Amino acid sequence: MSAASCLLSEEQFQCSICLDVFTDPVTIPCGHNFCKSCITKHWDVKLQCECPLCKDIFETRPQLRVNKFISEMAAQFRESAAKKTRSCLVQRSSSSGEVLCDVCSETKVKALKSCLTCLASYCETHLDFHQKVTGLTKHELMDPVENLEDRACKNHNRPLEMFCRTDEMCVCISCTELDHKLHRIVPLMEQYEGRKAELRQTKADIQEIMEKRRLKIEQIKHSVKLSREDADQEKSASVQVFTALIRSVEEGLAQLLDVIEEKQKETEEQAEGFIRELEEEISELMKRGAEVEQFLLTEDHLHFLQNLPSLSPDPPTKDWTEVRVHSSYEGTVRTAVAQLEETVSKEVKDQLESEQKRVQQFAVDVTLDPDTANPNLRVSDDKKRVCHGKRRNLPDNPERFSQTACVFGKQSFSAGKFYFEVQVKEKARWELGVGLASINRKEVITPSRQKGPWLIMLKNGNEYRPLPGSSVILSLKSAPQKVGVFVNYEERVVSFYDVDTAAFIYSFTGCNFTGRLVPIFAPCNNDSGGNSAPLIITPVNPTDKANR
């Protein structure tokens, strides 16, 4: 049989409908042969059952049975053709990297095209012959490629020209009618173009992500550069401050030692004066004593009594009972330390003012957002003042606080640094700070150090606390009339300052900023009176502070 099959041509086993080697061949009453699926589809779309070749018409649709003899012959021909193709593929030269003609018997010539139907490559001469043979003209040709057997279905030996999206695999026409009949099938080119478009989009997405990463790298490098500049400035300022403090301490110590030494010198000079006086008195007393001694030696009574009045009177002497030599150093060190403290306090104040000027460089124009204001609050027309008032009937929009008497600022921030100032003058209670824009405004707000809002508050007219409900009471030298709020988003820090005295009040560190931040204001109620003054957002004017 194998010898006979070599004498048979492909045209003898070719279906005239699909122009391919028979698959499940059937013989119809007129004697012509077709693929079972081809003739079945042909009759499904025709009004009459007729032969596609001789046009014979059949009154009733013939019952189709596979012609086993032709089927076996077609299978053997297909297998023989496949072996021949594989043999030719093995003979190709791999050293040159070129695809050679499969038909050339002696000297292999470079192939011009590959046929996906025949699974063979052809040089110009054999390609011309291939294109002239009836039934081969519709075969799909492509630029020459190796391993054509990989482009054929292993089950049906037909070109893989369809794609099954259900199983994500390439299939042939026969596969779409059998194992993949109910699957989502598209032409291979359509899947190719679709996947290629997806890959192009993926490439574009990758390029975009890479560009964003490069920009982020540049931003980080720029941030590091700015951080280094800030660090250098802080180091320079720190060296100046501590050098001045060390100089002040050294000067204070030198002055203190000079004072102590001067006092000691004065004590010694005073003692020396006392000693001289005492020595002079002793000298006079010794003279008087010698004269008295002389009279005591006289035995002549008359002479003694006659000359006694001429005896010199006792020399004048000083009462030395209460005279003491002592040094008083009490308060000397205390005075020196007090002077040093005054110097340090002045330096600290200068540094606080310098720090406040630095944060004021990040001043932003903040206004109130009336759409977020609790119905018990009244916002001024210029959106700079808010105070407690009688409850109003306002639309309960999603942005409005309904359970907590506060209002958000209109502006929000998700990066960098920002600063604003609020007047709290003549108020007995208030709350002020920043919070996340995503906060639930329909529930009672319970502040926390991690999730915010990050506030400081005044309670009972003199109790300053970080966060409402906190047990910590802040110790302030004076009641702030205007409070500055500074936020460093990247460092996760919220700081508060007494604007008038340039004093630092409090800082929240390690805050969990998970989105946009907005200023938050709570003037608190005025139920018992004495708290009617509004919270006022004031313009930042750094030049005023030097005169305060």
Coordinates of C-alpha atoms in Angstrom, one line a residue:
M1 CA 0.0 0.0 0.0
S2 CA 2.8 2.4 0.8
A3 CA 4.3 1.9 -2.7
A4 CA 1.0 2.6 -4.3
S5 CA 0.4 5.7 -2.2
C6 CA 3.5 7.2 -3.5
L7 CA 2.0 7.1 -7.0
L8 CA -1.1 9.0 -5.8
S9 CA -1.4 12.8 -5.9
E10 CA -2.9 15.1 -3.4
E11 CA -5.7 16.1 -5.9
Q12 CA -7.0 12.5 -5.7
F13 CA -7.6 12.9 -2.0
Q14 CA -8.8 16.5 -2.1
C15 CA -12.3 17.6 -1.2
S16 CA -13.6 20.0 -3.9
I17 CA -15.4 22.1 -1.3
C18 CA -12.6 22.8 1.3
L19 CA -9.7 22.0 -1.2
D20 CA -8.0 20.0 1.5
V21 CA -7.3 16.3 2.0
F22 CA -10.4 14.4 2.9
T23 CA -11.5 14.3 6.5
D24 CA -14.2 11.7 7.2
P25 CA -14.9 11.2 3.4
V26 CA -18.4 10.2 2.3
T27 CA -19.7 9.2 -1.1
I28 CA -23.1 10.6 -2.3
P29 CA -25.4 8.8 -4.7
C30 CA -23.9 10.4 -7.8
G31 CA -20.5 8.9 -6.9
H32 CA -18.6 12.0 -5.9
N33 CA -16.7 12.2 -2.6
F34 CA -16.6 15.0 -0.1
C35 CA -15.7 15.6 3.5
K36 CA -18.7 14.7 5.6
S37 CA -18.8 18.1 7.4
C38 CA -18.3 20.0 4.1
I39 CA -21.2 18.4 2.2
T40 CA -23.4 18.6 5.3
K41 CA -22.8 22.4 5.7
H42 CA -23.3 22.8 1.9
W43 CA -26.7 21.2 2.0
D44 CA -27.7 23.1 5.2
V45 CA -27.6 26.4 3.3
K46 CA -29.1 25.0 0.0
L47 CA -32.8 24.7 -0.7
Q48 CA -32.2 21.4 -2.6
C49 CA -29.7 18.6 -2.0
E50 CA -27.5 18.7 -5.1
C51 CA -24.0 17.6 -5.9
P52 CA -21.6 20.6 -5.9
L53 CA -19.8 19.1 -8.9
C54 CA -22.3 17.4 -11.3
K55 CA -25.4 19.3 -10.0
D56 CA -27.5 16.2 -9.6
I57 CA -30.5 16.8 -7.4
F58 CA -31.7 14.3 -4.8
E59 CA -35.3 14.3 -3.8
T60 CA -34.5 13.3 -0.2
R61 CA -31.4 14.1 1.7
P62 CA -29.0 11.1 1.3
Q63 CA -27.9 9.3 4.5
L64 CA -24.2 9.9 4.8
R65 CA -21.7 7.2 5.9
V66 CA -18.0 7.5 6.0
N67 CA -16.2 5.7 3.1
K68 CA -13.7 3.7 5.1
F69 CA -11.6 2.8 2.1
I70 CA -11.1 6.4 1.0
S71 CA -10.7 7.5 4.6
E72 CA -7.9 5.0 5.1
M73 CA -6.2 6.0 1.8
A74 CA -6.5 9.7 2.7
A75 CA -5.0 9.0 6.2
Q76 CA -2.1 7.1 4.7
F77 CA -1.5 9.9 2.1
R78 CA -1.6 12.5 4.8
E79 CA 0.9 10.6 7.0
S80 CA 3.2 10.0 4.0
A81 CA 3.1 13.7 3.1
A82 CA 3.9 14.6 6.7
K83 CA 6.8 12.2 6.8
K84 CA 8.1 13.6 3.5
T85 CA 7.8 17.2 4.9
R86 CA 9.6 16.3 8.1
S87 CA 12.3 14.6 6.2
C88 CA 12.8 17.7 4.1
L89 CA 12.9 19.8 7.1
V90 CA 15.6 17.7 8.7
Q91 CA 17.7 18.2 5.5
R92 CA 17.7 22.0 5.8
S93 CA 21.0 23.6 6.3
S94 CA 21.2 25.1 9.8
S95 CA 24.7 26.7 9.4
S96 CA 23.5 29.5 7.1
G97 CA 20.3 30.2 9.0
E98 CA 18.4 30.2 5.7
V99 CA 15.2 28.3 5.0
L100 CA 15.7 26.0 2.0
C101 CA 13.3 24.6 -0.6
D102 CA 11.7 21.3 0.4
V103 CA 11.2 20.2 -3.2
C104 CA 14.7 20.6 -4.6
S105 CA 16.3 17.1 -4.7
E106 CA 19.9 17.9 -5.2
T107 CA 21.3 21.4 -4.5
K108 CA 18.9 23.0 -2.1
V109 CA 17.9 26.6 -3.1
K110 CA 16.8 29.3 -0.7
A111 CA 13.0 29.2 -0.2
L112 CA 10.9 32.2 -1.3
K113 CA 7.7 31.2 0.5
S114 CA 6.3 28.6 2.9
C115 CA 2.8 27.0 2.4
L116 CA 0.9 26.5 5.6
T117 CA -1.4 24.0 3.9
C118 CA 1.2 21.8 2.3
L119 CA 3.6 22.4 5.3
A120 CA 6.5 22.9 2.8
S121 CA 8.7 25.7 1.7
Y122 CA 9.3 26.5 -2.0
C123 CA 12.0 28.2 -4.0
E124 CA 11.0 30.5 -6.8
T125 CA 10.8 27.7 -9.4
H126 CA 8.7 25.3 -7.4
L127 CA 6.6 28.1 -6.0
D128 CA 5.6 29.1 -9.6
F129 CA 4.6 25.4 -10.2
H130 CA 2.7 25.3 -6.9
Q131 CA 0.7 28.4 -7.8
K132 CA -0.3 27.0 -11.2
V133 CA -1.7 23.7 -9.9
T134 CA -5.5 23.6 -9.6
G135 CA -6.6 23.4 -6.1
L136 CA -3.3 24.8 -4.7
T137 CA -3.9 28.4 -5.6
K138 CA -5.9 29.1 -2.5
H139 CA -3.3 27.8 -0.1
E140 CA -2.0 30.3 2.4
L141 CA 1.6 31.4 1.7
M142 CA 3.9 33.3 4.1
D143 CA 7.6 34.3 4.3
P144 CA 9.7 31.2 4.6
V145 CA 9.9 29.7 8.1
E146 CA 11.4 26.6 9.7
N147 CA 9.6 24.0 11.8
L148 CA 6.4 24.0 9.6
E149 CA 5.3 20.9 11.3
D150 CA 4.7 22.9 14.5
R151 CA 2.2 25.0 12.6
A152 CA 0.0 22.0 11.8
C153 CA -2.6 20.3 14.0
K154 CA -1.1 17.1 15.4
N155 CA -4.6 15.5 15.3
H156 CA -5.8 16.5 11.9
N157 CA -2.6 17.6 10.1
R158 CA -4.3 20.8 9.0
P159 CA -2.9 24.3 9.4
L160 CA -3.4 26.0 12.8
E161 CA -5.3 29.0 11.5
M162 CA -7.9 29.4 14.2
F163 CA -7.7 30.2 17.9
C164 CA -9.8 28.8 20.7
R165 CA -10.3 31.5 23.4
T166 CA -12.0 29.0 25.7
D167 CA -8.9 26.8 25.9
E168 CA -6.4 29.5 25.0
M169 CA -4.8 27.4 22.2
C170 CA -4.3 27.4 18.4
V171 CA -6.5 25.0 16.5
C172 CA -7.3 23.9 12.9
I173 CA -10.6 24.0 11.1
S174 CA -11.4 20.4 12.0
C175 CA -10.8 21.1 15.7
T176 CA -13.5 23.8 15.6
E177 CA -16.0 21.3 14.3
L178 CA -15.1 18.5 16.7
D179 CA -13.3 19.0 20.1
H180 CA -13.8 22.8 20.2
K181 CA -17.2 22.9 18.5
L182 CA -19.0 24.9 21.3
H183 CA -16.0 27.0 22.2
R184 CA -15.3 30.7 21.4
I185 CA -13.3 30.5 18.1
V186 CA -11.7 33.4 16.3
P187 CA -9.4 33.6 13.3
L188 CA -5.7 33.3 14.2
M189 CA -5.0 36.8 12.7
E190 CA -7.8 38.4 14.8
Q191 CA -6.4 36.9 18.0
Y192 CA -2.9 37.9 16.9
E193 CA -3.9 41.5 16.3
G194 CA -5.9 41.6 19.6
R195 CA -3.0 40.2 21.7
K196 CA -0.5 42.4 19.9
A197 CA -2.7 45.4 20.7
E198 CA -2.8 44.3 24.3
L199 CA 1.0 43.9 24.4
R200 CA 1.4 47.4 22.8
Q201 CA -0.9 48.7 25.5
T202 CA 1.1 46.8 28.1
K203 CA 4.3 48.2 26.8
A204 CA 2.8 51.7 26.9
D205 CA 1.6 51.1 30.5
I206 CA 5.1 49.8 31.4
Q207 CA 6.7 52.9 29.8
E208 CA 4.3 55.1 31.7
I209 CA 5.0 53.4 35.0
M210 CA 8.7 53.6 34.3
E211 CA 8.4 57.3 33.6
K212 CA 6.4 57.8 36.8
R213 CA 9.1 55.9 38.7
R214 CA 11.8 58.0 37.1
L215 CA 9.9 61.2 38.1
K216 CA 9.5 59.8 41.6
I217 CA 13.3 59.1 41.7
E218 CA 13.9 62.7 40.6
Q219 CA 11.5 64.0 43.2
I220 CA 13.2 61.9 45.9
K221 CA 16.6 63.1 44.8
H222 CA 15.3 66.7 44.9
S223 CA 13.8 66.1 48.3
V224 CA 17.1 64.7 49.5
K225 CA 18.9 67.8 48.1
L226 CA 16.4 70.1 49.8
S227 CA 16.8 68.1 53.0
R228 CA 20.5 68.4 52.8
E229 CA 20.3 72.1 52.4
D230 CA 17.9 72.3 55.3
A231 CA 20.2 70.1 57.4
D232 CA 23.2 72.3 56.5
Q233 CA 21.3 75.4 57.5
E234 CA 20.1 73.8 60.7
K235 CA 23.7 72.7 61.5
S236 CA 25.0 76.2 60.8
A237 CA 22.3 77.8 63.0
S238 CA 22.9 75.2 65.7
V239 CA 26.6 75.8 65.8
Q240 CA 26.0 79.5 66.0
V241 CA 23.5 79.1 68.8
F242 CA 25.5 76.7 70.9
T243 CA 28.7 78.6 70.3
A244 CA 27.0 81.7 71.6
L245 CA 25.6 79.8 74.6
I246 CA 29.0 78.2 75.3
R247 CA 30.6 81.7 75.0
S248 CA 27.9 83.1 77.4
V249 CA 28.6 80.3 79.9
E250 CA 32.3 80.8 79.7
E251 CA 31.9 84.6 80.1
G252 CA 29.5 84.1 82.9
L253 CA 31.9 81.7 84.7
A254 CA 34.8 84.1 84.2
Q255 CA 32.7 87.0 85.6
L256 CA 31.6 84.8 88.5
L257 CA 35.2 83.9 89.3
D258 CA 36.2 87.5 89.1
V259 CA 33.4 88.5 91.5
I260 CA 34.4 85.9 94.0
E261 CA 38.1 86.8 93.7
E262 CA 37.2 90.5 94.2
K263 CA 35.2 89.8 97.2
Q264 CA 38.0 87.7 98.6
K265 CA 40.4 90.5 97.9
E266 CA 38.1 93.0 99.7
T267 CA 37.9 90.6 102.7
E268 CA 41.7 90.3 102.9
E269 CA 42.2 94.1 102.6
Q270 CA 39.6 94.6 105.4
A271 CA 41.4 92.1 107.6
E272 CA 44.7 93.8 107.0
G273 CA 43.2 97.1 108.1
F274 CA 41.8 95.6 111.2
I275 CA 45.2 94.0 112.0
R276 CA 47.0 97.3 111.6
E277 CA 44.6 99.0 113.9
L278 CA 45.0 96.3 116.5
E279 CA 48.7 96.4 116.2
E280 CA 48.7 100.2 116.8
E281 CA 46.5 99.8 119.8
I282 CA 48.8 97.1 121.1
S283 CA 51.8 99.4 120.6
E284 CA 50.2 102.2 122.6
L285 CA 49.1 99.9 125.3
M286 CA 52.6 98.5 125.6
K287 CA 54.0 102.1 126.1
R288 CA 51.3 102.7 128.7
G289 CA 52.1 99.4 130.3
A290 CA 55.8 100.2 130.5
E291 CA 55.1 103.6 132.2
V292 CA 52.8 102.0 134.7
E293 CA 55.4 99.3 135.4
Q294 CA 57.9 102.1 136.1
F295 CA 55.7 103.7 138.7
L296 CA 55.0 100.3 140.3
L297 CA 58.8 100.0 141.0
T298 CA 58.8 103.3 143.0
E299 CA 59.2 102.8 146.8
D300 CA 59.1 106.5 147.8
H301 CA 55.5 107.1 148.9
L302 CA 55.7 110.8 148.5
H303 CA 57.3 110.8 145.2
F304 CA 54.8 108.1 143.9
L305 CA 51.8 110.2 145.0
Q306 CA 53.3 113.5 143.8
N307 CA 54.1 112.2 140.3
L308 CA 51.1 109.9 139.8
P309 CA 48.9 112.7 138.3
S310 CA 51.6 113.2 135.6
L311 CA 51.1 109.5 134.4
S312 CA 49.7 109.4 130.9
P313 CA 46.1 108.6 130.5
D314 CA 45.0 105.3 129.1
P315 CA 45.3 105.3 125.2
P316 CA 42.0 105.3 123.4
T317 CA 40.9 101.8 122.3
K318 CA 38.2 100.4 120.0
D319 CA 35.5 97.9 121.0
W320 CA 36.5 94.9 119.0
T321 CA 33.8 92.6 120.4
E322 CA 31.5 92.7 117.4
V323 CA 34.2 93.1 114.8
R324 CA 34.3 90.1 112.4
V325 CA 36.1 89.4 109.2
H326 CA 33.8 87.4 106.9
S327 CA 33.0 87.0 103.2
S328 CA 29.5 86.9 101.8
Y329 CA 29.2 84.7 98.7
E330 CA 25.5 83.9 99.1
G331 CA 23.6 84.6 95.9
T332 CA 26.7 85.1 93.9
V333 CA 26.3 81.9 91.9
R334 CA 22.5 82.3 91.9
T335 CA 22.8 85.8 90.4
A336 CA 25.3 84.5 87.7
V337 CA 23.0 81.6 86.9
A338 CA 20.0 84.0 86.6
Q339 CA 21.9 86.2 84.2
L340 CA 22.9 83.1 82.2
E341 CA 19.3 82.0 82.2
E342 CA 18.2 85.4 80.9
T343 CA 20.8 85.1 78.1
V344 CA 19.6 81.5 77.3
S345 CA 16.0 82.6 77.4
K346 CA 16.7 85.4 75.0
E347 CA 18.5 83.0 72.7
V348 CA 15.6 80.5 72.9
K349 CA 13.2 83.2 72.1
D350 CA 15.3 84.3 69.2
Q351 CA 15.3 80.7 67.9
L352 CA 11.6 80.3 68.4
E353 CA 11.0 83.5 66.5
S354 CA 13.3 82.2 63.8
E355 CA 11.5 78.9 63.7
Q356 CA 8.2 80.6 63.4
K357 CA 9.4 82.8 60.6
R358 CA 10.5 79.6 58.8
V359 CA 7.1 77.9 59.1
Q360 CA 5.3 81.1 58.2
Q361 CA 7.0 80.8 54.8
F362 CA 4.6 78.0 54.0
A363 CA 1.5 80.2 54.8
V364 CA -1.6 79.4 52.7
D365 CA -4.8 81.2 52.2
V366 CA -7.5 79.2 54.1
T367 CA -11.2 79.9 53.9
L368 CA -14.1 78.1 55.5
D369 CA -16.4 75.7 53.6
P370 CA -20.0 76.5 54.6
D371 CA -21.2 73.3 53.0
T372 CA -19.4 71.3 55.8
A373 CA -20.6 73.6 58.7
N374 CA -22.7 72.0 61.4
P375 CA -26.2 73.7 61.5
N376 CA -25.3 75.2 64.9
L377 CA -22.4 77.2 63.4
R378 CA -22.5 80.5 61.5
V379 CA -19.9 81.2 58.9
S380 CA -19.3 84.8 57.8
D381 CA -19.8 86.0 54.2
D382 CA -16.0 86.3 53.7
K383 CA -15.7 82.7 55.0
K384 CA -13.0 83.8 57.5
R385 CA -15.1 83.7 60.8
V386 CA -17.1 81.0 62.5
C387 CA -19.0 81.2 65.7
H388 CA -21.7 79.2 67.6
G389 CA -25.3 80.3 66.9
K390 CA -28.9 79.2 66.9
R391 CA -29.5 76.0 64.9
R392 CA -30.6 76.5 61.3
N393 CA -32.5 74.4 58.9
L394 CA -29.8 73.5 56.3
P395 CA -29.8 70.8 53.7
D396 CA -28.2 67.7 55.1
N397 CA -25.7 67.2 52.3
P398 CA -23.0 64.4 52.6
E399 CA -20.3 67.0 53.3
R400 CA -22.0 68.6 56.3
F401 CA -21.1 67.7 60.0
S402 CA -24.3 66.7 61.7
Q403 CA -23.1 65.3 65.1
T404 CA -20.0 67.5 65.8
A405 CA -20.1 71.3 65.9
C406 CA -17.2 72.0 63.5
V407 CA -16.5 73.2 60.0
F408 CA -13.8 72.2 57.5
G409 CA -11.6 74.6 55.5
K410 CA -12.2 74.8 51.8
Q411 CA -8.6 73.9 50.9
S412 CA -7.1 70.5 51.2
F413 CA -3.5 69.2 51.1
S414 CA -1.9 65.8 50.3
A415 CA 1.8 66.7 50.2
G416 CA 4.3 69.3 51.3
K417 CA 4.1 71.8 54.1
F418 CA 1.4 74.4 54.9
Y419 CA 0.7 76.9 57.7
F420 CA -2.2 79.1 58.8
E421 CA -3.1 81.3 61.8
V422 CA -6.4 81.6 63.7
Q423 CA -7.4 84.2 66.3
V424 CA -8.8 82.7 69.4
K425 CA -9.0 85.9 71.4
E426 CA -11.7 86.4 74.1
K427 CA -12.8 82.7 73.9
A428 CA -13.2 80.3 76.8
R429 CA -13.5 77.2 74.7
W430 CA -12.3 76.2 71.2
E431 CA -10.8 73.3 69.2
L432 CA -8.4 73.8 66.3
G433 CA -6.2 71.7 64.0
V434 CA -6.4 69.5 60.9
G435 CA -8.2 66.2 60.0
L436 CA -8.6 63.8 57.1
A437 CA -11.1 64.9 54.5
S438 CA -12.5 61.3 54.5
I439 CA -13.7 61.5 58.1
N440 CA -17.3 60.4 58.7
R441 CA -19.2 63.6 59.2
K442 CA -22.4 62.0 60.2
E443 CA -21.0 60.5 63.4
V444 CA -19.6 61.9 66.6
I445 CA -15.8 62.4 66.0
T446 CA -13.5 60.6 68.5
P447 CA -10.0 62.0 67.9
S448 CA -6.9 59.8 68.2
R449 CA -3.2 60.4 67.9
Q450 CA -2.9 58.0 64.9
K451 CA -6.0 58.6 62.9
G452 CA -6.8 62.2 63.9
P453 CA -8.2 64.7 63.8
W454 CA -5.1 66.3 65.3
L455 CA -6.4 69.1 67.5
I456 CA -5.5 71.3 70.5
M457 CA -8.3 72.6 72.6
L458 CA -9.1 75.2 75.3
K459 CA -11.4 74.1 78.1
N460 CA -12.8 76.1 81.1
G461 CA -10.9 79.2 80.0
N462 CA -7.5 78.0 81.2
E463 CA -7.0 74.3 80.4
Y464 CA -5.1 73.6 77.2
R465 CA -5.1 69.9 76.0
P466 CA -3.9 68.0 72.9
L467 CA -7.0 66.2 71.6
P468 CA -10.4 66.5 73.3
G469 CA -10.6 64.1 76.2
S470 CA -6.9 63.8 76.7
S471 CA -5.6 63.7 80.3
V472 CA -2.5 65.8 79.4
I473 CA -2.7 69.5 80.3
L474 CA -0.3 71.8 78.5
S475 CA 1.7 74.2 80.6
L476 CA 1.7 77.6 78.8
K477 CA 3.3 80.8 80.2
S478 CA 0.5 82.9 78.7
A479 CA -2.9 82.4 77.0
P480 CA -2.4 82.5 73.2
Q481 CA -4.5 85.1 71.4
K482 CA -3.6 83.8 68.0
V483 CA -2.6 80.2 67.2
G484 CA -0.4 79.1 64.3
V485 CA -0.9 75.6 62.8
F486 CA 1.9 74.1 60.8
V487 CA 1.8 70.7 59.0
N488 CA 4.7 68.7 57.4
Y489 CA 2.9 66.0 55.4
E490 CA 5.9 64.0 54.5
E491 CA 7.3 64.0 58.1
R492 CA 3.8 63.3 59.5
V493 CA 4.0 66.2 62.0
V494 CA 1.3 68.7 63.1
S495 CA 2.7 71.6 65.3
F496 CA 1.0 74.5 67.1
Y497 CA 2.5 77.9 68.0
D498 CA 1.6 81.0 70.0
V499 CA 1.9 83.6 67.3
D500 CA 2.2 86.7 69.6
T501 CA 4.9 85.3 71.8
A502 CA 6.5 83.0 69.2
A503 CA 6.2 80.2 71.8
F504 CA 5.9 76.6 70.8
I505 CA 2.7 75.0 72.1
Y506 CA 2.6 71.3 71.0
S507 CA 3.4 68.8 68.2
F508 CA 1.8 65.6 67.1
T509 CA 4.4 63.3 65.5
G510 CA 4.1 60.0 63.7
C511 CA 0.6 60.9 62.4
N512 CA -1.1 58.5 60.0
F513 CA -1.9 60.7 57.0
T514 CA -3.8 58.4 54.6
G515 CA -5.2 61.0 52.3
R516 CA -6.1 64.7 51.9
L517 CA -5.8 66.9 55.0
V518 CA -8.1 69.8 55.7
P519 CA -8.1 72.5 58.4
I520 CA -10.8 72.0 61.0
F521 CA -12.4 74.6 63.3
A522 CA -14.7 74.2 66.3
P523 CA -15.6 77.4 68.1
C524 CA -17.6 75.4 70.7
N525 CA -21.0 76.3 72.1
N526 CA -22.0 79.4 73.9
D527 CA -24.8 77.9 76.1
S528 CA -23.5 79.5 79.3
G529 CA -22.3 82.7 77.7
G530 CA -18.8 84.1 77.6
N531 CA -17.8 82.2 74.5
S532 CA -19.6 84.2 71.8
A533 CA -16.4 85.4 70.1
P534 CA -15.7 83.8 66.7
L535 CA -12.7 81.9 65.5
I536 CA -11.1 84.1 62.9
I537 CA -8.7 83.0 60.2
T538 CA -6.2 85.9 60.0
P539 CA -3.6 86.8 57.3
V540 CA 0.0 85.7 58.1
N541 CA 2.2 88.7 58.6
P542 CA 5.7 87.7 59.8
T543 CA 6.9 91.4 60.0
D544 CA 4.6 92.1 63.0
K545 CA 6.1 89.6 65.3
A546 CA 9.4 91.4 65.8
N547 CA 7.6 94.2 67.5
R548 CA 5.4 92.1 69.7

